[in-house]
Amino acid sequence: MIRTSAPVEAPAAGAWEESVTAALLGTDRRTPPGGTPGREAPVALLDTAAVQTLRRRAGLRPGRAAERPQPAAPDPRPALPEAAARRLSVLLAVRPGPAGGGRRGTAPDLMELLPQWLAAANAHGYAAPPEALPALLDAARGRTDLRPAALAFAGPRALWLARLNPEWRFALRAAPGGGSALPGPEDAERIRRLWEEGLFAERVALLATLRERRPAAGRELLAATWATERAEDRLMFLDSLRTGLGPDDEPFLEQALADRSRNVRATAAELLSALPGSALAARMADRAAACVAVDHMRGTPTIAVEAPHECDANMERDGVVPKAPAGRGERSWWLGQLLEAAPLGTWSARLGGRTPQDIVALPVADDWQGELHAAWCRAAVRQRDAQWARALLGAPAAPGAGGPGAVSLAERARLLGTLDAAERADWVAGFIAAHGLSEAFQLLGVCAVPWAAPLGRAVVDALNIARDAGSYPWSFSGVMGLAERCLDPAEANRLDGLLAVPDEAEDASPGAGGYWAEAFQRLVTTLRLRHAMAEELADRAG
């Protein structure tokens, strides 16, 4: 209801602005439009404002209706089993708790199970339930590690939703063409237009996808606009050539060695050195071979090293960085780069037909062994050479944290990545059996999931030994967390004997027994939950 204590004349044009001015200045200083000064002026101002507000609202013309969005593309994949859909809802409803210490208790960490659940659902080829898509996109927005699996599971409907909510735009950036399907081989014009007119993230995604499917087409697309790209963009595009890298890419990469950007030149050189038959690899082999030889004048054949005395322009063009980091000698810096880029096949012929194991076992004169072996480690990783990786890793039971050539556990982890999953697991199991778990965390991170039976048994046995020895329990929490995610669920029954609280030795950490019991209870509960999740996803009739 509008209160009227006095007649109010129809406001003239601009009366709303005059009313606002009167309200700001006060009715004692400005008479409201259509009103009279005095004690009734404030009431008249309010009456006028009420009338004008009603007129403004009543006279508002309806806006033009927005065009209705096109329906989302259909998702032909089968629906999730009912039990698996309920499980997904529970996993997506979990929110991270406050950071900080404290005991975790015996409950499984559901947030850490979501990535595994998504991987399994994708392996089965299921479609995400439409009602779960908002929560799934929110989870992927907050955790970049979830995005590839979450977006693959979410499918085309999630991309349709992402166009309607700015907070989910990351999903469009992760798909070529902003979420549209990649044009087929016959759609060269669409590919060209997307490459020339798309956003940078769209172009990167398009190039990466092309390299996966048609490497030559991706390289030709990049070559067409290479000269006009910004240096930072050229670097990102060039990095995409790692996918599908082959001998046919060599001419383009050789041209990139003359690029204006030092980073682009270095990346091109790195890619060429990963092609053992490339001209750059041959040039690096000649340079490296001139620095390393077997000295037969000593009582035992010994590797002699003569590092380069200069870094000339041709070496720079081939990717050798002339300026050494602080605290590093220039000659050793240049030598390491040459050795890293030279094909490992160079050394058998150069060093008397010896195998990699024989070469690594040779003594090295003048304290060059660390530099030489570390560079060969990097070369083995770059060239994916499993034979050299085995030689440099050495036996898992070898004393010390480093093998014959590995200078750190991180280097060993990278070398393990060149081996197949079964050999990798066996090597790490042997390492744990010989050295325990204190140095095994990085090595476990490169093993395939679920862990192979020998590796799983080695981890559980080492945890049990640490518990019986009264070790400080919290120092093994990282390995225990890995075991929850990576141990084969079939191992759960074998762990039942570890659930009781052990008798604590006098020199044990206070409360350690209770912690160990909780940790093993959580491990068993998590393994059984993972088993249940796998059965729910496998139940096609559910």
mmCIF file of C-alpha atoms in Angstrom, residues 467 498-504 513-514 517:
data_model
loop_
_atom_site.group_PDB
_atom_site.id
_atom_site.type_symbol
_atom_site.label_atom_id
_atom_site.label_comp_id
_atom_site.label_asym_id
_atom_site.label_seq_id
_atom_site.Cartn_x
_atom_site.Cartn_y
_atom_site.Cartn_z
ATOM 1 C CA ARG A 467 56.557 -51.907 13.667
ATOM 2 C CA LEU A 498 48.642 -57.034 11.917
ATOM 3 C CA LEU A 499 45.521 -55.366 13.341
ATOM 4 C CA ALA A 500 46.176 -56.044 17.027
ATOM 5 C CA VAL A 501 48.010 -53.506 19.154
ATOM 6 C CA PRO A 502 51.530 -54.917 19.621
ATOM 7 C CA ASP A 503 53.404 -55.002 22.895
ATOM 8 C CA GLU A 504 55.650 -51.955 23.016
ATOM 9 C CA GLY A 513 51.767 -49.578 18.973
ATOM 10 C CA GLY A 514 48.356 -47.945 18.911
ATOM 11 C CA ALA A 517 47.317 -50.811 14.788
#
